[in-house]
Short mmCIF file of C-alpha atoms in Angstrom, two decimals:
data_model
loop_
_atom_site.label_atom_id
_atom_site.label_comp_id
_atom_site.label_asym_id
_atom_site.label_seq_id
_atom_site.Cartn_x
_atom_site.Cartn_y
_atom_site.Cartn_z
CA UNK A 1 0.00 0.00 0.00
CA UNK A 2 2.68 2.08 0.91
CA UNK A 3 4.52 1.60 -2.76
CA UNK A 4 1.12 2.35 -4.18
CA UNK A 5 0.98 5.37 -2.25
CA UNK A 6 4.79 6.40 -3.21
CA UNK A 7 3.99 5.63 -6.89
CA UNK A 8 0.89 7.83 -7.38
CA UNK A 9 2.49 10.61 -5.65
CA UNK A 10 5.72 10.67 -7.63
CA UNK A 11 3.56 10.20 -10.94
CA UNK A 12 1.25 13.42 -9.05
CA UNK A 13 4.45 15.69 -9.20
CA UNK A 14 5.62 14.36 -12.78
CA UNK A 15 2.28 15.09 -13.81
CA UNK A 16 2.20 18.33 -12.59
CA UNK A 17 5.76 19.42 -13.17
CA UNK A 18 5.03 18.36 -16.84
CA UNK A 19 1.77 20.54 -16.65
CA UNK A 20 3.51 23.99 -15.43
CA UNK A 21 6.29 23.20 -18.24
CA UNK A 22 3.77 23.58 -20.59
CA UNK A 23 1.94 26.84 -19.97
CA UNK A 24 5.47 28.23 -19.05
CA UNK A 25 8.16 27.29 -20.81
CA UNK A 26 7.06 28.87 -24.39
CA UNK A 27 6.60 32.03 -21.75
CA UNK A 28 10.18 31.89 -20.98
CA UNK A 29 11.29 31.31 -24.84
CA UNK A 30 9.32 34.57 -26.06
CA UNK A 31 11.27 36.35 -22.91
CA UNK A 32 14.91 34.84 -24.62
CA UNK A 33 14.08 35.31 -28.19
CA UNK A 34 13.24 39.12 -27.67
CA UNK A 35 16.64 39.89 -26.77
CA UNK A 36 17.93 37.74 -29.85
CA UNK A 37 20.26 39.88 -32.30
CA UNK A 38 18.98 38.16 -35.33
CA UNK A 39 16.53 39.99 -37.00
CA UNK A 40 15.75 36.76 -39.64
CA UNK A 41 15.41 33.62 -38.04
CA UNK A 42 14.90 33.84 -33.92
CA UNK A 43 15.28 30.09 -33.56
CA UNK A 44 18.51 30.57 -33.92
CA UNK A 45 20.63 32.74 -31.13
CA UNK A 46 22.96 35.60 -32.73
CA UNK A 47 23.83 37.28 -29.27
CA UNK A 48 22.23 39.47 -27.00
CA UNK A 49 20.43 42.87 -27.87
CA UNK A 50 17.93 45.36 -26.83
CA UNK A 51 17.71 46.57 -30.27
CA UNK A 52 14.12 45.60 -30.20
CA UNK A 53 13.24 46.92 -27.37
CA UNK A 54 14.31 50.26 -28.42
CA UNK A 55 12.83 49.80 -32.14
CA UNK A 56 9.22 49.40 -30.43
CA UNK A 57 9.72 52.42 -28.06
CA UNK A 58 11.42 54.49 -30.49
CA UNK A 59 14.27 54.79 -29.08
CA UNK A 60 15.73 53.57 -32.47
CA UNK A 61 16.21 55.73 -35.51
CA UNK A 62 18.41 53.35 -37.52
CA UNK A 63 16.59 50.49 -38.38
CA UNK A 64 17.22 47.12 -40.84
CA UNK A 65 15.49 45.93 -43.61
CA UNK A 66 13.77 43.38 -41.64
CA UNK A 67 12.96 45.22 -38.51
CA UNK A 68 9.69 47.31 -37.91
CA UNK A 69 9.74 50.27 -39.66
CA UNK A 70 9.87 53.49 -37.23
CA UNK A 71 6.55 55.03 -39.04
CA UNK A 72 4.86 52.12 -36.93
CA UNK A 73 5.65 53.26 -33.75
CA UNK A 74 3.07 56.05 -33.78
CA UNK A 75 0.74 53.52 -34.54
CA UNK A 76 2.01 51.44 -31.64
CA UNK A 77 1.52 54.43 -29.49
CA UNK A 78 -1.33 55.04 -30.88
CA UNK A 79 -2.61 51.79 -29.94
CA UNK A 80 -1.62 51.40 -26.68
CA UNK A 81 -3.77 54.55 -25.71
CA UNK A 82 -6.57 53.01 -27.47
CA UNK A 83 -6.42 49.79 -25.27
CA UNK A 84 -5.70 51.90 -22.19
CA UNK A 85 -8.76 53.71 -23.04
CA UNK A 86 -10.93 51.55 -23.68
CA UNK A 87 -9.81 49.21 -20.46
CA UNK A 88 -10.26 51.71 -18.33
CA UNK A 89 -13.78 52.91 -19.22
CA UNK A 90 -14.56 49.39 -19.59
CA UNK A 91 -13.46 47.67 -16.60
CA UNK A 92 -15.20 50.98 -14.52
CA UNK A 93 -18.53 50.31 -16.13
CA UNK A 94 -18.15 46.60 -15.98
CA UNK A 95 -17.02 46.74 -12.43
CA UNK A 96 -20.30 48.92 -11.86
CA UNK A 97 -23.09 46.88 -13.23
CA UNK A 98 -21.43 43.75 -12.48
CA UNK A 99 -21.15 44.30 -8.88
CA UNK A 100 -24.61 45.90 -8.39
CA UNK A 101 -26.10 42.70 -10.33
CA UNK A 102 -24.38 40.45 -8.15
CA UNK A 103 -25.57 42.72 -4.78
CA UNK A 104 -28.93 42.52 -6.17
CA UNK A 105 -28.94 38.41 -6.91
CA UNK A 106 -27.59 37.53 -3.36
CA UNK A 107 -29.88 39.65 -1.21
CA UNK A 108 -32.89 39.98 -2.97
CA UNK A 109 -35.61 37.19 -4.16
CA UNK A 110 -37.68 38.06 -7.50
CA UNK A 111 -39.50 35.71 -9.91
CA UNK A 112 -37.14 34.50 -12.80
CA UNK A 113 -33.46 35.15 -10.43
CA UNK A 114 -32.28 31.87 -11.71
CA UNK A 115 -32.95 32.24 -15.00
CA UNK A 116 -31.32 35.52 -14.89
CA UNK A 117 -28.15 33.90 -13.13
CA UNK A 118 -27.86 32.10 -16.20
CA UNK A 119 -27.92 34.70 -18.33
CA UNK A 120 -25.38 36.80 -16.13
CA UNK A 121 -23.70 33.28 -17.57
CA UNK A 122 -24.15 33.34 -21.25
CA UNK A 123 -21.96 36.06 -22.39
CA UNK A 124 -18.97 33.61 -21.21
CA UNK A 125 -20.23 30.54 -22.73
CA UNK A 126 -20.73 31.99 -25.89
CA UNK A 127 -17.88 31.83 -28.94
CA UNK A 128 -16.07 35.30 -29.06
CA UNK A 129 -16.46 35.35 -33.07
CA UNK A 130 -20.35 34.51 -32.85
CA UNK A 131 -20.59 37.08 -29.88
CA UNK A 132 -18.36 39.31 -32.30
CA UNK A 133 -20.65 38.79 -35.75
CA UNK A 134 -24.01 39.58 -33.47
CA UNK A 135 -22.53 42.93 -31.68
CA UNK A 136 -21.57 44.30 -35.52
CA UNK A 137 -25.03 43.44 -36.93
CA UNK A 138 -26.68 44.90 -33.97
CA UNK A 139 -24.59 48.18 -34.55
CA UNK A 140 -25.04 48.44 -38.08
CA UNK A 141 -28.92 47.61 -37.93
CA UNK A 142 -28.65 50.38 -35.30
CA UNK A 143 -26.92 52.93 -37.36
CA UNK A 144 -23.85 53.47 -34.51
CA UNK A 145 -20.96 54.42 -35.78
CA UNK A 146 -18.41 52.06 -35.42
CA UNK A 147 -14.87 53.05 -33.04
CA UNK A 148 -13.81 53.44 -29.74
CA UNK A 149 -18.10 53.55 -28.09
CA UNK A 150 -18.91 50.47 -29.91
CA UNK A 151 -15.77 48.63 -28.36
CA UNK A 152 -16.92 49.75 -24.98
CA UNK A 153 -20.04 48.47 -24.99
CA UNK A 154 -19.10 45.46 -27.07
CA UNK A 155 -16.72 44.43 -24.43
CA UNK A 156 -18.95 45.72 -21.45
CA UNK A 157 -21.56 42.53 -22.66
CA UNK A 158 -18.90 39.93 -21.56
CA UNK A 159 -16.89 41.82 -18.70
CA UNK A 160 -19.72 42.82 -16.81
CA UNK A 161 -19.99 38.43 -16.30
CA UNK A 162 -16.59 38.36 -14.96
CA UNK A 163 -17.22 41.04 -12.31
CA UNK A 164 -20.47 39.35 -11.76
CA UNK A 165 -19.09 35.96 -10.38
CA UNK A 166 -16.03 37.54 -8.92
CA UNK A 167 -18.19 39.55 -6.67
CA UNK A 168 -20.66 36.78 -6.17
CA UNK A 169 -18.32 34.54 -4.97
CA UNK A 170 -17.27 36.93 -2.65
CA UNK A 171 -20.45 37.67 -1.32
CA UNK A 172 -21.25 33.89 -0.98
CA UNK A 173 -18.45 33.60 1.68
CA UNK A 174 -19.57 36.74 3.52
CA UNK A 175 -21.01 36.69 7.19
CA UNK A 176 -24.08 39.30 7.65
CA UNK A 177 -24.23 38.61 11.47
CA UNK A 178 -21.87 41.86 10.89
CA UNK A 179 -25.24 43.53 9.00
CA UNK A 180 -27.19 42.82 11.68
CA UNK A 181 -25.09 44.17 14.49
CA UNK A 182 -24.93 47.21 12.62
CA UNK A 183 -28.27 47.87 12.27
CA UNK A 184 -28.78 46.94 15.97
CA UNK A 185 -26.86 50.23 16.74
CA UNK A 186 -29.03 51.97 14.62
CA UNK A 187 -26.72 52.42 11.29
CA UNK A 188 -29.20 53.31 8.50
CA UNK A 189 -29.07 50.77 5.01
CA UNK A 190 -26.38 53.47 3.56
CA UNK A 191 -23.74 53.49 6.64
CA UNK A 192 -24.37 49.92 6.94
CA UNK A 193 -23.66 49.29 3.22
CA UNK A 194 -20.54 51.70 3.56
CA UNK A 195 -19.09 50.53 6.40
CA UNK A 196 -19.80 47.18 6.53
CA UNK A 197 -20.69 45.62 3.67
CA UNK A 198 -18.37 47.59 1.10
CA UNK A 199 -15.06 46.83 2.73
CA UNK A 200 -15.81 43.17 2.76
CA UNK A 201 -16.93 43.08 -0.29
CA UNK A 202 -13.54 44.85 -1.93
CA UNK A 203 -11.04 42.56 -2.40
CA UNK A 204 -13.77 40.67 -5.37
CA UNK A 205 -14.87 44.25 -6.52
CA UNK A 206 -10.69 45.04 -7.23
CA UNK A 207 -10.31 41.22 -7.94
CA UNK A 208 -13.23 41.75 -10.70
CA UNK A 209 -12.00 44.85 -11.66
CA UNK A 210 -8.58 43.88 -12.58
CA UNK A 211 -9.54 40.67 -14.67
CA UNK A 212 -12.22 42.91 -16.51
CA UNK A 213 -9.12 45.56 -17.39
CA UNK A 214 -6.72 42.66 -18.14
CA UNK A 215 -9.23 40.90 -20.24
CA UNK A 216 -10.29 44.05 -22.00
CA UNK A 217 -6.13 44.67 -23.18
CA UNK A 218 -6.12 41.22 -24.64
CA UNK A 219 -9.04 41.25 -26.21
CA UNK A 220 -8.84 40.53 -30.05
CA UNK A 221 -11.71 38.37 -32.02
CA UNK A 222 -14.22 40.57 -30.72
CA UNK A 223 -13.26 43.50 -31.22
CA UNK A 224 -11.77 42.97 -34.47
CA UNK A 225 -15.62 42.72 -35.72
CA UNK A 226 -16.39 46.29 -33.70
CA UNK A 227 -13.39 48.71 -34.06
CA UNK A 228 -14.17 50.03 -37.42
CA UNK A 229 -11.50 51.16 -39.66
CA UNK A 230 -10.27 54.10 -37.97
CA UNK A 231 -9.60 52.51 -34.29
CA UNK A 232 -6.69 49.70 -33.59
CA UNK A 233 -5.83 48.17 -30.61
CA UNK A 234 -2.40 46.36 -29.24
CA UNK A 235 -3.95 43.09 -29.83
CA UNK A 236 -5.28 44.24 -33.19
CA UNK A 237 -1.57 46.03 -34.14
CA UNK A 238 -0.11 42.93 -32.98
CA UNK A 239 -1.91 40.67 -35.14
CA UNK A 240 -1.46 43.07 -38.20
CA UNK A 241 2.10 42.59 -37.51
CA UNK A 242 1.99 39.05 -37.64
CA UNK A 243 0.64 38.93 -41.08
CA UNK A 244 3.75 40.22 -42.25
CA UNK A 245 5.67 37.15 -40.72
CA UNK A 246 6.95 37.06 -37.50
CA UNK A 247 9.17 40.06 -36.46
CA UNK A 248 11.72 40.21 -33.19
CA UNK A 249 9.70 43.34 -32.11
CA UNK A 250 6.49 41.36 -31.64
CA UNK A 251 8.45 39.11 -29.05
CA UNK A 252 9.62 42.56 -27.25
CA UNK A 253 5.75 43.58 -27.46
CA UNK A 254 5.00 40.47 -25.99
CA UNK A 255 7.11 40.22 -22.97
CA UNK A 256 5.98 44.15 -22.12
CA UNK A 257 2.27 42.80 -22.59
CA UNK A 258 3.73 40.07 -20.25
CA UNK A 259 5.09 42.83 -17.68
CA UNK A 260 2.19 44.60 -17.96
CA UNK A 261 -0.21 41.93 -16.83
CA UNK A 262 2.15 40.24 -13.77
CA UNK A 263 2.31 44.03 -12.53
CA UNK A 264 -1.43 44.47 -12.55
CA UNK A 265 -2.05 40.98 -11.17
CA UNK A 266 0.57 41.80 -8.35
CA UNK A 267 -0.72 45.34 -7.45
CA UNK A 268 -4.31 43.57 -7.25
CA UNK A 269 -2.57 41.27 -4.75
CA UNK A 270 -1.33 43.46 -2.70
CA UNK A 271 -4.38 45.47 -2.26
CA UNK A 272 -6.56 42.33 -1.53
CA UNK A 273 -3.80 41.47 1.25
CA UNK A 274 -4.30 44.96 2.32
CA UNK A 275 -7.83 44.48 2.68
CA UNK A 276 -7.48 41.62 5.08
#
């Protein structure tokens, strides 16, 4: 029993030593291969360089015949606002609705609440392409303009379910005997709410806020189908890139992107330990 016991918990760890190699080593190879020196084939390692690090930032005024050309980086700047824009008004709508859905589901009983929990559902079970190809016939049938409003709202459909279950869960492994005691000493629904209820509640309203803003950055499929011609986005610069082969600059984009996210997901850590 003993060997048994020994063999299914070595073959546990292989298992799941095997399964962390996988989501992280082709991590670690985009990190290597954007500080690669040659500009052809990044398979094969040339020498160290920041060159394209400095290309993307613009930095760089020389530039070779294979590397980005430095007209791009406007557009890259250009489309890093876009996604910061967008993310932000997003994630603070999102965060919004999604929270005062999920308030309003936990405390409250109404006829059809679990058919509307499913719905709160939907938006995340459904392909991002079909979800895409319905929000640009509903805007054209609707005669909106399509650009920077249209992503908002496009992306505000799917987000605001994130938040939702975030919060939810959250609130599912609250304890109102603090409520209660509140109103006891004669706190009002407001103070109660604001002093009792809301910092609870926090660390899922910043742990749903954060995934909505990540989320919204690395969003692509849908909106590819919303932005219009006149609006681009990282992920949408990034992918134009990539039709043009594969360029060193797209694995120094990457690992930023990379940054980006583990410094978001870290500050979001540290305020939920804060909140403790």
């Amino acid at each position: 029993m003993r060997i048994a016991a020994s063999l299914f918990r070595g073959s546990l760890y292989a298992y799941t030593a095997l399964f962390f190699a996988f989501i992280y080593i082709p991590l670690v190879l985009i990190v290597v291969y954007s500080f690669n020196a040659n500009p052809i084939n990044m398979m094969t390692w040339s020498g160290f360089t920041t060159e394209w690090y400095a290309q993307v930032l613009g930095f760089k005024t020389t530039i070779s015949e294979n590397a980005l050309y430095i007209e791009s980086t406007d557009q890259l700047v250009a489309a890093v606002l876009n996604s910061l824009k967008i993310a932000t008004a997003t994630t603070i709508i999102a965060t919004v609705f999604g929270t005062a859905i999920a308030l309003a589901l936990h405390r409250f009983n109404f006829v059809g609440q679990g058919f509307y929990r499913v719905v709160m559902f939907m938006p995340m079970l459904m392909p991002d392409i079909v979800l895409g190809i319905a929000l640009l016939i509903f805007f054209v049938n609707a005669g909106i303009s399509l650009g920077i409003t249209t992503i908002i709202i496009g992306q505000c459909t799917f987000l605001i379910s994130y938040v939702f279950i975030v919060v939810s869960a959250r609130l599912a492994g609250m304890d109102r005997t603090l409520e209660n005691a509140s109103a006891d000493l004669g706190a009002n629904e407001w103070t109660t709410f604001r002093r009792v209820v809301l910092p609870q509640l926090m660390p899922g309203i910043l742990g749903g806020a954060l995934l909505a803003f990540i989320i919204s950055m690395d969003d692509l499929v849908i909106t590819y189908f919303i932005a219009g011609v006149d609006v681009t986005t990282l992920p949408m610069f990034i992918f134009s890139m990539l039709r043009r082969g594969i360029k060193p600059e797209i694995n120094a984009i990457a690992v930023m992107m990379l940054t980006f996210s583990f410094v978001i997901a870290s500050f979001g850590l540290y305020l939920r330990s804060r909140q403790k």
